[in-house]
Coordinates of C-alpha atoms in Angstrom, one line a residue:
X2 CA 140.5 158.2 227.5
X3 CA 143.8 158.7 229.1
X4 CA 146.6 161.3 228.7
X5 CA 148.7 158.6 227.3
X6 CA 146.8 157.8 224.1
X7 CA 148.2 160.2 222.0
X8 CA 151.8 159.2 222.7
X9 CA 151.0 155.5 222.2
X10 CA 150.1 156.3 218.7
X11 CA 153.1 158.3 217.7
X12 CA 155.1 155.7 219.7
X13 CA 153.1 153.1 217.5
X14 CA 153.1 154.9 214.3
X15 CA 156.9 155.9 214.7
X16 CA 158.6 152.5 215.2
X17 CA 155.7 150.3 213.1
X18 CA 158.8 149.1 210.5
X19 CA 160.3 147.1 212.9
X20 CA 157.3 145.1 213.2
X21 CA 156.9 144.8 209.7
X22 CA 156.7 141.3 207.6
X23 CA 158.6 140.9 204.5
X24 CA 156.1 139.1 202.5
X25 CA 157.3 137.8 198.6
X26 CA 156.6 140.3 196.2
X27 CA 154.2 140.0 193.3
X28 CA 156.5 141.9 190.6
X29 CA 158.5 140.7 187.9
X30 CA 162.0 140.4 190.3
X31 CA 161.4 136.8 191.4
X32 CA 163.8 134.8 191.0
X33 CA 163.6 132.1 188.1
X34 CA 162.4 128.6 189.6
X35 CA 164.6 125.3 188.1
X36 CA 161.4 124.5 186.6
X37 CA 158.9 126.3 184.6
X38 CA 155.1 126.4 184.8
X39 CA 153.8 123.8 182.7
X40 CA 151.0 125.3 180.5
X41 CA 147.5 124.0 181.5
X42 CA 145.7 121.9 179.6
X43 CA 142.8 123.2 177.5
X44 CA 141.0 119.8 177.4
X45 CA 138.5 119.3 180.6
X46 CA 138.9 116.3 182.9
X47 CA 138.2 114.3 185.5
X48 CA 139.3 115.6 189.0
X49 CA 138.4 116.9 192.1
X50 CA 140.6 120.0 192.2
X51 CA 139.9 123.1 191.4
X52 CA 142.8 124.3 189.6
X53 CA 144.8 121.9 186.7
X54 CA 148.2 120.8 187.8
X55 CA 151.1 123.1 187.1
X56 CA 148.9 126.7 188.0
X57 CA 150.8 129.2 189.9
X58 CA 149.5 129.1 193.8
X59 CA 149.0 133.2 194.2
X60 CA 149.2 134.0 197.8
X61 CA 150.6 130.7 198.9
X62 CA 154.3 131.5 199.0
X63 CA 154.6 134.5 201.3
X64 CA 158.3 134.1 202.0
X65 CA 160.9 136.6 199.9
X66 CA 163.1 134.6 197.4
X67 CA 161.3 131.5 197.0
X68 CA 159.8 129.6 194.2
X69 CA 156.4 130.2 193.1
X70 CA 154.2 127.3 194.5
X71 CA 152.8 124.7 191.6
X72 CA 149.8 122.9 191.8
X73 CA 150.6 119.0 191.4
X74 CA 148.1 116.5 189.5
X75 CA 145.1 115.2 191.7
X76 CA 146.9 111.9 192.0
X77 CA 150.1 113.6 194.3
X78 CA 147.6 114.5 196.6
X79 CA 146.5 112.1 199.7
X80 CA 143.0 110.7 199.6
X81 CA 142.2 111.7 202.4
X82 CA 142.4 115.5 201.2
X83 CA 139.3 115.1 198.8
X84 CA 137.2 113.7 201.9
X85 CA 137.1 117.1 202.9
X86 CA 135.2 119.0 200.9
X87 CA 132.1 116.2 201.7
X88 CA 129.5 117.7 204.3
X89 CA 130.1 116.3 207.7
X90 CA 127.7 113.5 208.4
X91 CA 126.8 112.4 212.1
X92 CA 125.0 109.8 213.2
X93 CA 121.8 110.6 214.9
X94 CA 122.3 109.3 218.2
X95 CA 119.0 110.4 220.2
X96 CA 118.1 113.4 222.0
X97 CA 121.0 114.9 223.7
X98 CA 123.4 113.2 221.3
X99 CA 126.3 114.4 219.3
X100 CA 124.3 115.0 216.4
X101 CA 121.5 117.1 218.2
X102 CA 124.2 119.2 220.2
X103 CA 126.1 120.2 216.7
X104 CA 122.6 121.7 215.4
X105 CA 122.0 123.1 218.3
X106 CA 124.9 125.0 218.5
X107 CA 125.1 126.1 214.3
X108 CA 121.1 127.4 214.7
X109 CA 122.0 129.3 218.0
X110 CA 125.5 130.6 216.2
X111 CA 123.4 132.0 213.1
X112 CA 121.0 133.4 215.6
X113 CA 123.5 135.6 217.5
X114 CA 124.7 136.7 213.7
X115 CA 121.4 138.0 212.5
X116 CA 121.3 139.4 215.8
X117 CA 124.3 141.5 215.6
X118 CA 123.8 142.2 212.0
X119 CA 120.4 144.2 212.8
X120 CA 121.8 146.1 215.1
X121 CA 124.0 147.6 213.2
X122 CA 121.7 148.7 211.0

């Protein structure tokens, strides 16, 4: 530990609100978007998303004096976008293929977490 450490805290500590973020607050002050939240349907559907169109997006606009963020209907969307949440499928190439090497490397991963996670008990 060096001498210095306790200054770099203060120093830290002291001028930490110029490095501050002004995220968008949560309370009742924002300002009034052009359009209001459609009310969701109560009637269940169809779709792929997780959320029907017209919820409030919590946590999505993080810049001050903005809009709140709307979901849109699944059809605004690009197709692509629902591809996503499919597994990833590879083709089995042989040994030493792409396939192989992926597994490989997600077994050895979860090894190195149970790993780490017993010794910390």
């Amino acid at each position: 530990m060096s001498l210095l450490a306790p200054a770099r805290t203060t120093f830290r500590t002291t001028f930490s609100f110029w490095s501050a973020r002004g995220y968008a607050s949560t309370s009742s002050s924002e300002p009034s978007s052009s359009q209001p939240p459609k009310p969701a349907s109560s009637e269940p559907s169809k779709t792929a998303s997780s959320c029907p169109a017209g919820t409030i997006m919590t946590g999505l606009n993080y810049l001050k004096g903005e809009p709140p963020i709307l979901a849109k209907p699944d059809e605004e969307y690009p197709a692509w976008l629902w591809e996503l949440t499919k597994p990833r499928q590879l083709m089995d190439d042989g040994p030493g293929g792409k396939a192989e090497k992926r597994q490989l490397r997600l077994t050895h991963r979860q090894t190195l977490k149970d790993k780490n996670m017993f010794k910390t008990k």
